PDB file of C-alpha atoms and ligand atoms in Angstrom:
ATOM      1  CA  MET A   1       0.000   0.000   0.000  1.00 48.00           C
ATOM      2  CA  GLU A   2       2.777   2.399   1.024  1.00 52.00           C
ATOM      3  CA  ASN A   3       4.660   1.380  -2.133  1.00 76.00           C
ATOM      4  CA  ALA A   4       1.609   2.159  -4.221  1.00 84.00           C
ATOM      5  CA  LEU A   5       1.541   5.675  -2.773  1.00 89.00           C
ATOM      6  CA  ASP A   6       5.286   6.071  -3.405  1.00 91.00           C
ATOM      7  CA  ASN A   7       4.720   5.122  -7.028  1.00 91.00           C
ATOM      8  CA  VAL A   8       1.972   7.729  -7.371  1.00 96.00           C
ATOM      9  CA  ILE A   9       4.087  10.404  -5.717  1.00 96.00           C
ATOM     10  CA  GLU A  10       6.943   9.628  -8.071  1.00 96.00           C
ATOM     11  CA  LYS A  11       4.584  10.182 -11.021  1.00 96.00           C
ATOM     12  CA  TRP A  12       3.084  13.274  -9.383  1.00 97.00           C
ATOM     13  CA  ASN A  13       6.541  14.815  -9.205  1.00 96.00           C
ATOM     14  CA  LYS A  14       7.479  13.986 -12.799  1.00 96.00           C
ATOM     15  CA  ARG A  15       7.619  16.805 -15.385  1.00 97.00           C
ATOM     16  CA  PRO A  16       5.886  16.872 -17.726  1.00 98.00           C
ATOM     17  CA  LEU A  17       3.194  14.758 -16.065  1.00 98.00           C
ATOM     18  CA  ILE A  18       1.029  13.147 -18.751  1.00 98.00           C
ATOM     19  CA  ILE A  19      -2.432  11.861 -17.816  1.00 99.00           C
ATOM     20  CA  SER A  20      -4.616  10.197 -20.417  1.00 99.00           C
ATOM     21  CA  GLY A  21      -7.546   7.840 -20.811  1.00 99.00           C
ATOM     22  CA  PRO A  22     -11.155   7.889 -21.871  1.00 98.00           C
ATOM     23  CA  CYS A  23     -13.636  10.608 -21.013  1.00 98.00           C
ATOM     24  CA  SER A  24     -15.797   7.770 -19.654  1.00 98.00           C
ATOM     25  CA  ALA A  25     -15.151   4.185 -18.696  1.00 98.00           C
ATOM     26  CA  GLU A  26     -17.639   2.331 -20.913  1.00 98.00           C
ATOM     27  CA  THR A  27     -16.807  -1.382 -20.842  1.00 98.00           C
ATOM     28  CA  GLU A  28     -14.111  -3.460 -19.197  1.00 98.00           C
ATOM     29  CA  GLU A  29     -12.597  -4.260 -22.578  1.00 98.00           C
ATOM     30  CA  GLN A  30     -12.472  -0.591 -23.575  1.00 98.00           C
ATOM     31  CA  VAL A  31     -10.750   0.394 -20.298  1.00 98.00           C
ATOM     32  CA  LEU A  32      -8.203  -2.434 -20.458  1.00 98.00           C
ATOM     33  CA  GLN A  33      -7.413  -1.919 -24.136  1.00 98.00           C
ATOM     34  CA  THR A  34      -7.047   1.836 -23.741  1.00 98.00           C
ATOM     35  CA  ALA A  35      -4.754   1.344 -20.747  1.00 98.00           C
ATOM     36  CA  GLN A  36      -2.608  -1.215 -22.561  1.00 98.00           C
ATOM     37  CA  ARG A  37      -2.271   0.885 -25.686  1.00 98.00           C
ATOM     38  CA  LEU A  38      -1.445   3.983 -23.624  1.00 98.00           C
ATOM     39  CA  ALA A  39       1.146   2.061 -21.622  1.00 98.00           C
ATOM     40  CA  ALA A  40       2.639   0.709 -24.850  1.00 98.00           C
ATOM     41  CA  THR A  41       3.436   4.268 -25.979  1.00 98.00           C
ATOM     42  CA  GLY A  42       5.720   4.661 -22.966  1.00 98.00           C
ATOM     43  CA  LYS A  43       4.661   8.318 -22.809  1.00 98.00           C
ATOM     44  CA  VAL A  44       1.805   8.274 -20.288  1.00 98.00           C
ATOM     45  CA  ASP A  45       2.166   8.445 -16.503  1.00 98.00           C
ATOM     46  CA  MET A  46      -1.387   8.042 -15.290  1.00 98.00           C
ATOM     47  CA  LEU A  47      -4.691   6.599 -16.528  1.00 98.00           C
ATOM     48  CA  ARG A  48      -7.808   8.766 -16.258  1.00 98.00           C
ATOM     49  CA  ALA A  49     -11.409   7.599 -16.697  1.00 98.00           C
ATOM     50  CA  GLY A  50     -14.752   9.133 -15.778  1.00 98.00           C
ATOM     51  CA  ILE A  51     -16.878   6.734 -13.714  1.00 98.00           C
ATOM     52  CA  TRP A  52     -19.581   9.199 -12.671  1.00 98.00           C
ATOM     53  CA  LYS A  53     -20.274  11.773 -15.375  1.00 97.00           C
ATOM     54  CA  PRO A  54     -21.937  15.082 -14.510  1.00 93.00           C
ATOM     55  CA  ARG A  55     -23.723  15.812 -17.798  1.00 90.00           C
ATOM     56  CA  THR A  56     -25.065  19.230 -18.645  1.00 88.00           C
ATOM     57  CA  ARG A  57     -28.368  17.817 -19.940  1.00 91.00           C
ATOM     58  CA  PRO A  58     -30.194  14.698 -18.747  1.00 93.00           C
ATOM     59  CA  GLY A  59     -30.547  11.797 -21.122  1.00 91.00           C
ATOM     60  CA  SER A  60     -26.897  11.443 -22.084  1.00 92.00           C
ATOM     61  CA  PHE A  61     -24.625   8.748 -20.672  1.00 95.00           C
ATOM     62  CA  GLU A  62     -24.165   9.524 -16.982  1.00 95.00           C
ATOM     63  CA  GLY A  63     -21.308   7.149 -16.308  1.00 97.00           C
ATOM     64  CA  ILE A  64     -21.029   3.431 -15.685  1.00 98.00           C
ATOM     65  CA  GLY A  65     -20.829   4.002 -11.928  1.00 98.00           C
ATOM     66  CA  THR A  66     -19.178   1.890  -9.241  1.00 98.00           C
ATOM     67  CA  LYS A  67     -19.272  -1.165 -11.504  1.00 98.00           C
ATOM     68  CA  GLY A  68     -16.404   0.377 -13.507  1.00 98.00           C
ATOM     69  CA  LEU A  69     -14.017   0.751 -10.571  1.00 98.00           C
ATOM     70  CA  PRO A  70     -12.763  -2.881 -10.659  1.00 98.00           C
ATOM     71  CA  TRP A  71     -11.962  -2.327 -14.363  1.00 98.00           C
ATOM     72  CA  LEU A  72      -9.583   0.464 -13.363  1.00 98.00           C
ATOM     73  CA  GLN A  73      -8.072  -1.776 -10.709  1.00 98.00           C
ATOM     74  CA  ALA A  74      -7.507  -4.422 -13.366  1.00 98.00           C
ATOM     75  CA  ALA A  75      -6.033  -1.836 -15.760  1.00 98.00           C
ATOM     76  CA  LYS A  76      -3.583  -0.754 -13.067  1.00 98.00           C
ATOM     77  CA  LYS A  77      -2.570  -4.356 -12.419  1.00 98.00           C
ATOM     78  CA  LEU A  78      -2.012  -4.908 -16.123  1.00 98.00           C
ATOM     79  CA  THR A  79      -0.039  -1.742 -16.874  1.00 98.00           C
ATOM     80  CA  ALA A  80       1.236  -0.373 -13.516  1.00 97.00           C
ATOM     81  CA  LEU A  81      -0.329   2.978 -14.463  1.00 98.00           C
ATOM     82  CA  PRO A  82      -1.804   4.778 -11.422  1.00 98.00           C
ATOM     83  CA  THR A  83      -5.462   5.695 -11.915  1.00 98.00           C
ATOM     84  CA  ALA A  84      -7.375   8.976 -11.632  1.00 98.00           C
ATOM     85  CA  VAL A  85     -11.147   9.423 -11.322  1.00 98.00           C
ATOM     86  CA  GLU A  86     -13.525  12.392 -10.973  1.00 98.00           C
ATOM     87  CA  VAL A  87     -15.481  12.563  -7.712  1.00 98.00           C
ATOM     88  CA  ALA A  88     -18.393  14.844  -6.887  1.00 98.00           C
ATOM     89  CA  THR A  89     -19.873  13.388  -3.667  1.00 98.00           C
ATOM     90  CA  GLY A  90     -18.607  11.918  -0.407  1.00 98.00           C
ATOM     91  CA  LYS A  91     -19.885   8.478  -1.411  1.00 98.00           C
ATOM     92  CA  GLN A  92     -17.964   8.633  -4.681  1.00 98.00           C
ATOM     93  CA  VAL A  93     -14.783   9.459  -2.745  1.00 98.00           C
ATOM     94  CA  GLU A  94     -15.360   6.422  -0.495  1.00 98.00           C
ATOM     95  CA  ASP A  95     -16.102   4.109  -3.411  1.00 98.00           C
ATOM     96  CA  ALA A  96     -13.108   5.290  -5.453  1.00 98.00           C
ATOM     97  CA  LEU A  97     -10.742   4.855  -2.509  1.00 98.00           C
ATOM     98  CA  HIS A  98     -12.230   1.446  -1.716  1.00 98.00           C
ATOM     99  CA  PHE A  99     -11.170   0.330  -5.184  1.00 98.00           C
ATOM    100  CA  ASP A 100      -7.666   1.835  -4.822  1.00 98.00           C
ATOM    101  CA  VAL A 101      -8.032   4.788  -7.182  1.00 98.00           C
ATOM    102  CA  ASP A 102      -4.724   6.647  -6.807  1.00 98.00           C
ATOM    103  CA  VAL A 103      -5.632  10.249  -7.636  1.00 98.00           C
ATOM    104  CA  LEU A 104      -9.031  11.954  -7.386  1.00 98.00           C
ATOM    105  CA  TRP A 105     -10.116  15.009  -9.291  1.00 98.00           C
ATOM    106  CA  ILE A 106     -12.907  17.505  -8.781  1.00 99.00           C
ATOM    107  CA  GLY A 107     -14.651  18.411 -12.035  1.00 98.00           C
ATOM    108  CA  ALA A 108     -15.497  21.864 -13.351  1.00 98.00           C
ATOM    109  CA  ARG A 109     -19.198  21.497 -12.562  1.00 97.00           C
ATOM    110  CA  THR A 110     -18.390  20.579  -8.970  1.00 98.00           C
ATOM    111  CA  THR A 111     -15.776  23.265  -8.313  1.00 98.00           C
ATOM    112  CA  VAL A 112     -18.566  25.849  -8.756  1.00 98.00           C
ATOM    113  CA  ASN A 113     -20.532  24.445  -5.812  1.00 98.00           C
ATOM    114  CA  PRO A 114     -19.071  25.051  -2.335  1.00 98.00           C
ATOM    115  CA  PHE A 115     -21.505  22.573  -0.701  1.00 98.00           C
ATOM    116  CA  SER A 116     -20.368  19.795  -3.024  1.00 98.00           C
ATOM    117  CA  VAL A 117     -16.698  20.674  -2.676  1.00 98.00           C
ATOM    118  CA  GLN A 118     -17.072  20.690   1.100  1.00 98.00           C
ATOM    119  CA  GLU A 119     -18.748  17.290   1.043  1.00 98.00           C
ATOM    120  CA  VAL A 120     -15.883  15.884  -1.034  1.00 98.00           C
ATOM    121  CA  ALA A 121     -13.335  17.568   1.244  1.00 98.00           C
ATOM    122  CA  ASP A 122     -14.995  16.094   4.361  1.00 98.00           C
ATOM    123  CA  ALA A 123     -14.751  12.610   2.857  1.00 98.00           C
ATOM    124  CA  LEU A 124     -11.034  13.212   2.213  1.00 98.00           C
ATOM    125  CA  ARG A 125     -10.161  13.916   5.837  1.00 98.00           C
ATOM    126  CA  GLY A 126      -7.385  11.612   7.036  1.00 96.00           C
ATOM    127  CA  VAL A 127      -6.715  10.262   3.551  1.00 96.00           C
ATOM    128  CA  LYS A 128      -3.363  10.632   1.785  1.00 95.00           C
ATOM    129  CA  VAL A 129      -4.637  10.677  -1.805  1.00 97.00           C
ATOM    130  CA  PRO A 130      -3.473  13.473  -4.149  1.00 98.00           C
ATOM    131  CA  VAL A 131      -6.321  15.619  -5.497  1.00 98.00           C
ATOM    132  CA  LEU A 132      -6.567  17.607  -8.726  1.00 99.00           C
ATOM    133  CA  ILE A 133      -9.028  20.487  -8.882  1.00 99.00           C
ATOM    134  CA  LYS A 134     -10.363  21.669 -12.222  1.00 99.00           C
ATOM    135  CA  ASN A 135     -11.201  25.303 -12.715  1.00 99.00           C
ATOM    136  CA  PRO A 136     -14.913  26.119 -12.340  1.00 98.00           C
ATOM    137  CA  ILE A 137     -16.835  26.336 -15.628  1.00 98.00           C
ATOM    138  CA  ASN A 138     -17.146  30.111 -15.169  1.00 97.00           C
ATOM    139  CA  ALA A 139     -14.164  32.433 -15.038  1.00 97.00           C
ATOM    140  CA  ASP A 140     -14.128  32.883 -11.257  1.00 98.00           C
ATOM    141  CA  LEU A 141     -10.743  32.491  -9.603  1.00 98.00           C
ATOM    142  CA  GLU A 142     -12.259  32.907  -6.140  1.00 98.00           C
ATOM    143  CA  LEU A 143     -14.410  29.794  -6.609  1.00 98.00           C
ATOM    144  CA  TRP A 144     -11.366  27.870  -7.825  1.00 98.00           C
ATOM    145  CA  THR A 145      -9.356  29.179  -4.868  1.00 98.00           C
ATOM    146  CA  GLY A 146     -12.180  28.337  -2.457  1.00 98.00           C
ATOM    147  CA  ALA A 147     -12.205  24.730  -3.649  1.00 98.00           C
ATOM    148  CA  VAL A 148      -8.439  24.524  -3.199  1.00 98.00           C
ATOM    149  CA  GLU A 149      -8.761  25.932   0.330  1.00 98.00           C
ATOM    150  CA  ARG A 150     -11.528  23.484   1.300  1.00 98.00           C
ATOM    151  CA  VAL A 151      -9.475  20.502   0.128  1.00 98.00           C
ATOM    152  CA  ALA A 152      -6.304  21.844   1.768  1.00 98.00           C
ATOM    153  CA  LYS A 153      -8.162  22.377   5.048  1.00 98.00           C
ATOM    154  CA  ALA A 154      -9.214  18.738   4.970  1.00 98.00           C
ATOM    155  CA  GLY A 155      -5.502  17.900   5.261  1.00 98.00           C
ATOM    156  CA  ILE A 156      -4.756  16.974   1.657  1.00 98.00           C
ATOM    157  CA  GLU A 157      -1.090  17.778   1.033  1.00 97.00           C
ATOM    158  CA  ARG A 158      -0.809  17.119  -2.672  1.00 98.00           C
ATOM    159  CA  ILE A 159      -3.180  19.365  -4.586  1.00 98.00           C
ATOM    160  CA  GLY A 160      -2.923  20.072  -8.286  1.00 98.00           C
ATOM    161  CA  LEU A 161      -4.785  22.488 -10.553  1.00 98.00           C
ATOM    162  CA  ILE A 162      -6.306  21.524 -13.890  1.00 99.00           C
ATOM    163  CA  HIS A 163      -6.972  24.307 -16.363  1.00 99.00           C
ATOM    164  CA  ARG A 164      -9.813  23.150 -18.668  1.00 98.00           C
ATOM    165  CA  GLY A 165     -11.063  26.511 -19.919  1.00 98.00           C
ATOM    166  CA  PHE A 166     -14.197  28.549 -19.222  1.00 98.00           C
ATOM    167  CA  SER A 167     -17.579  28.295 -20.878  1.00 96.00           C
ATOM    168  CA  ALA A 168     -19.019  31.020 -23.084  1.00 92.00           C
ATOM    169  CA  TYR A 169     -22.383  31.425 -24.765  1.00 92.00           C
ATOM    170  CA  GLY A 170     -22.788  30.473 -28.430  1.00 91.00           C
ATOM    171  CA  ASN A 171     -20.471  28.882 -30.963  1.00 88.00           C
ATOM    172  CA  THR A 172     -16.895  29.845 -30.376  1.00 93.00           C
ATOM    173  CA  GLU A 173     -13.549  28.577 -31.637  1.00 95.00           C
ATOM    174  CA  TYR A 174     -13.076  26.696 -28.398  1.00 97.00           C
ATOM    175  CA  ARG A 175     -15.513  24.567 -26.458  1.00 97.00           C
ATOM    176  CA  ASN A 176     -14.205  26.366 -23.372  1.00 98.00           C
ATOM    177  CA  ALA A 177     -12.170  29.548 -23.772  1.00 97.00           C
ATOM    178  CA  PRO A 178      -8.680  29.052 -22.353  1.00 98.00           C
ATOM    179  CA  MET A 179      -8.269  32.556 -20.894  1.00 98.00           C
ATOM    180  CA  TRP A 180      -4.665  31.593 -20.207  1.00 98.00           C
ATOM    181  CA  HIS A 181      -4.062  34.560 -17.925  1.00 98.00           C
ATOM    182  CA  LEU A 182      -6.438  33.093 -15.332  1.00 98.00           C
ATOM    183  CA  ALA A 183      -4.475  29.845 -15.124  1.00 98.00           C
ATOM    184  CA  ILE A 184      -1.250  31.825 -14.897  1.00 98.00           C
ATOM    185  CA  GLU A 185      -2.679  33.960 -12.106  1.00 98.00           C
ATOM    186  CA  MET A 186      -3.803  30.821 -10.243  1.00 98.00           C
ATOM    187  CA  LYS A 187      -0.257  29.433 -10.506  1.00 98.00           C
ATOM    188  CA  ARG A 188       1.119  32.757  -9.268  1.00 98.00           C
ATOM    189  CA  ARG A 189      -1.114  32.441  -6.214  1.00 97.00           C
ATOM    190  CA  ASN A 190      -0.142  28.789  -5.702  1.00 97.00           C
ATOM    191  CA  PRO A 191       3.450  28.533  -6.951  1.00 97.00           C
ATOM    192  CA  ASP A 192       4.099  25.112  -5.411  1.00 95.00           C
ATOM    193  CA  MET A 193       0.984  23.544  -6.864  1.00 97.00           C
ATOM    194  CA  LEU A 194       1.056  21.351  -9.923  1.00 98.00           C
ATOM    195  CA  LEU A 195      -0.629  23.056 -12.911  1.00 98.00           C
ATOM    196  CA  ILE A 196      -1.962  20.728 -15.591  1.00 98.00           C
ATOM    197  CA  ASN A 197      -3.594  21.769 -18.850  1.00 99.00           C
ATOM    198  CA  ASP A 198      -6.584  19.859 -20.251  1.00 99.00           C
ATOM    199  CA  PRO A 199      -6.643  20.731 -23.963  1.00 99.00           C
ATOM    200  CA  SER A 200      -9.407  18.175 -24.635  1.00 99.00           C
ATOM    201  CA  HIS A 201     -12.107  20.137 -22.808  1.00 98.00           C
ATOM    202  CA  ILE A 202     -10.739  23.486 -23.979  1.00 98.00           C
ATOM    203  CA  CYS A 203     -10.820  22.459 -27.652  1.00 98.00           C
ATOM    204  CA  GLY A 204     -13.832  20.151 -27.822  1.00 98.00           C
ATOM    205  CA  ARG A 205     -12.357  18.964 -31.143  1.00 98.00           C
ATOM    206  CA  ARG A 206      -9.230  17.166 -32.281  1.00 98.00           C
ATOM    207  CA  ASP A 207      -7.746  19.494 -34.868  1.00 98.00           C
ATOM    208  CA  ILE A 208      -6.502  22.169 -32.453  1.00 98.00           C
ATOM    209  CA  LEU A 209      -5.451  19.919 -29.548  1.00 98.00           C
ATOM    210  CA  GLN A 210      -1.801  20.022 -30.488  1.00 98.00           C
ATOM    211  CA  GLU A 211      -1.547  23.808 -30.664  1.00 98.00           C
ATOM    212  CA  VAL A 212      -3.330  24.268 -27.329  1.00 98.00           C
ATOM    213  CA  ALA A 213      -1.102  21.658 -25.687  1.00 99.00           C
ATOM    214  CA  GLN A 214       1.956  23.430 -27.123  1.00 98.00           C
ATOM    215  CA  GLU A 215       0.745  26.767 -25.779  1.00 98.00           C
ATOM    216  CA  ALA A 216       0.418  25.235 -22.305  1.00 98.00           C
ATOM    217  CA  ILE A 217       3.956  23.861 -22.445  1.00 98.00           C
ATOM    218  CA  ASP A 218       5.268  27.207 -23.694  1.00 98.00           C
ATOM    219  CA  LEU A 219       3.581  28.802 -20.683  1.00 98.00           C
ATOM    220  CA  ASP A 220       5.436  26.398 -18.392  1.00 97.00           C
ATOM    221  CA  PHE A 221       2.521  24.189 -17.362  1.00 98.00           C
ATOM    222  CA  ASP A 222       3.623  21.092 -15.442  1.00 98.00           C
ATOM    223  CA  GLY A 223       1.712  18.583 -17.527  1.00 98.00           C
ATOM    224  CA  LEU A 224      -1.232  17.639 -19.710  1.00 99.00           C
ATOM    225  CA  MET A 225      -4.448  15.684 -19.272  1.00 99.00           C
ATOM    226  CA  ILE A 226      -5.696  14.533 -22.682  1.00 99.00           C
ATOM    227  CA  GLU A 227      -8.659  12.260 -23.343  1.00 99.00           C
ATOM    228  CA  SER A 228      -7.993   9.107 -25.356  1.00 98.00           C
ATOM    229  CA  HIS A 229     -10.185   6.262 -26.591  1.00 98.00           C
ATOM    230  CA  ILE A 230      -9.666   3.122 -28.654  1.00 98.00           C
ATOM    231  CA  ASP A 231     -12.537   4.157 -30.944  1.00 98.00           C
ATOM    232  CA  PRO A 232     -12.953   7.930 -30.486  1.00 98.00           C
ATOM    233  CA  ASP A 233     -15.787   8.434 -32.981  1.00 98.00           C
ATOM    234  CA  ASN A 234     -17.944   5.946 -31.101  1.00 98.00           C
ATOM    235  CA  ALA A 235     -17.130   7.164 -27.586  1.00 98.00           C
ATOM    236  CA  TRP A 236     -20.152   7.413 -25.286  1.00 97.00           C
ATOM    237  CA  SER A 237     -19.175  10.954 -24.247  1.00 96.00           C
ATOM    238  CA  ASP A 238     -16.982  13.693 -25.733  1.00 97.00           C
ATOM    239  CA  ALA A 239     -16.503  11.758 -28.990  1.00 98.00           C
ATOM    240  CA  LYS A 240     -15.359  14.778 -31.003  1.00 98.00           C
ATOM    241  CA  GLN A 241     -12.361  15.569 -28.817  1.00 98.00           C
ATOM    242  CA  GLN A 242     -10.930  12.134 -28.043  1.00 98.00           C
ATOM    243  CA  ILE A 243      -7.942  10.642 -29.870  1.00 99.00           C
ATOM    244  CA  THR A 244      -6.471   7.156 -30.021  1.00 98.00           C
ATOM    245  CA  PRO A 245      -3.485   6.301 -27.811  1.00 98.00           C
ATOM    246  CA  GLU A 246      -1.299   6.215 -30.929  1.00 98.00           C
ATOM    247  CA  THR A 247      -2.477   9.675 -32.048  1.00 98.00           C
ATOM    248  CA  LEU A 248      -1.722  10.887 -28.536  1.00 99.00           C
ATOM    249  CA  ALA A 249       1.811   9.529 -28.819  1.00 98.00           C
ATOM    250  CA  ALA A 250       2.261  11.392 -32.124  1.00 98.00           C
ATOM    251  CA  LEU A 251       0.865  14.586 -30.581  1.00 98.00           C
ATOM    252  CA  LEU A 252       3.307  14.327 -27.669  1.00 98.00           C
ATOM    253  CA  ASP A 253       6.179  13.624 -30.060  1.00 98.00           C
ATOM    254  CA  GLY A 254       5.285  16.807 -31.959  1.00 98.00           C
ATOM    255  CA  ILE A 255       5.520  19.041 -28.908  1.00 98.00           C
ATOM    256  CA  ALA A 256       8.574  21.221 -28.391  1.00 98.00           C
ATOM    257  CA  TRP A 257       9.163  20.588 -24.679  1.00 97.00           C
ATOM    258  CA  ARG A 258      10.874  23.183 -22.534  1.00 87.00           C
ATOM    259  CA  LYS A 259      14.435  22.291 -21.666  1.00 77.00           C
TER     260      LYS A 259
HETATM  261  C1  PEP B   1     -13.977  15.218 -17.888  1.00 71.97           C
HETATM  262  O1  PEP B   1     -12.787  15.344 -17.520  1.00 71.97           O
HETATM  263  O2  PEP B   1     -14.384  14.285 -18.613  1.00 71.97           O
HETATM  264  C2  PEP B   1     -14.930  16.277 -17.516  1.00 71.97           C
HETATM  265  C3  PEP B   1     -16.210  16.032 -17.287  1.00 71.97           C
HETATM  266  O3  PEP B   1     -14.346  17.471 -17.500  1.00 71.97           O
HETATM  267  P1  PEP B   1     -14.818  18.921 -16.977  1.00 71.97           P
HETATM  268  O4  PEP B   1     -15.136  18.748 -15.532  1.00 71.97           O
HETATM  269  O5  PEP B   1     -13.578  19.713 -17.232  1.00 71.97           O
HETATM  270  O6  PEP B   1     -15.976  19.343 -17.830  1.00 71.97           O
HETATM  271 MN1   MN B   2     -14.772  14.525 -21.064  1.00 71.97          MN
END
C-alpha cells in the first residue's frame, strides 16, 4: 500500500506529467485496451477515466458508476499505471478509494458548488490521496481558490490544478475559452501547486489539440491531461475531442518541450 503511494508520488513529481484515458469508462474491454495501448506508448504516466459523469443535460450517458471501478483496478494491475477518477460526492470518494483509485479530481461542474466541494473535502479527511481540482466552468478564480482551500483544510497535502477553460455562450472557436491569464494567475497564487492543462475540454475537437497543448507547455505548465479512446468516434461521451493512444503519442512527439 505504502509502495503504491510512493509510485503515485513519483509520477506526481514527474515533469511533464502526462495523464490520459477515456472521457468515460464504458466497458471493461475498452478500459483495459485503452490502458494497454497507452502504456505501450511509454509516454503516459497516469490513466484517467470518468466513472460518474456530470452531464449538462439529462438523457446522455451519466457514467457506468461503481461497476467500472474494478476495471480500473484491473487496468492498473495490467499496466502499472496509477489511476485517476472524478469525484463529486462523499460516497464517490469512499467508493473510489475502496477500489484503490490513486488520484481523485474535482470536475469543473463541482468546483462551482461550495456545498459539493465541502462534502468531497470532508470525505477526504485523514486520507493521503493526491487531489486535482479543475477550474470552475465560469471564469471565477475565487471559486477555484475556495475549492483549493476546502481541500487543503481537509488535510490533503498534494493538490494540483487543472486548467480546462471557461464556458461562453454560443459557438466559439473553443468549447471552453482558455483565458490563459487566469491559469497563470492561479499558478502565481499557488506557486508550489502542480498546474496541468486539459486541452481536450478546452478544444472540444481534435484538430486544435496540439496547438493548445503546445501553448500550455510554452507557458510552463507542469503537464497535460488529454482524453484518449480506442474508438474515439464511437465514444459514449466527448466523442469529437478524443484521440487514439497512438495519435496521442504522435501529438506528444510533436511538442517542443521546454528544456
Ligand atoms: C472530464 O474530464 O471528462 C470532464 C467532465 O471534464 P470537466 O469537468 O472539465 O468538464
Ligand atoms: Mn470529457
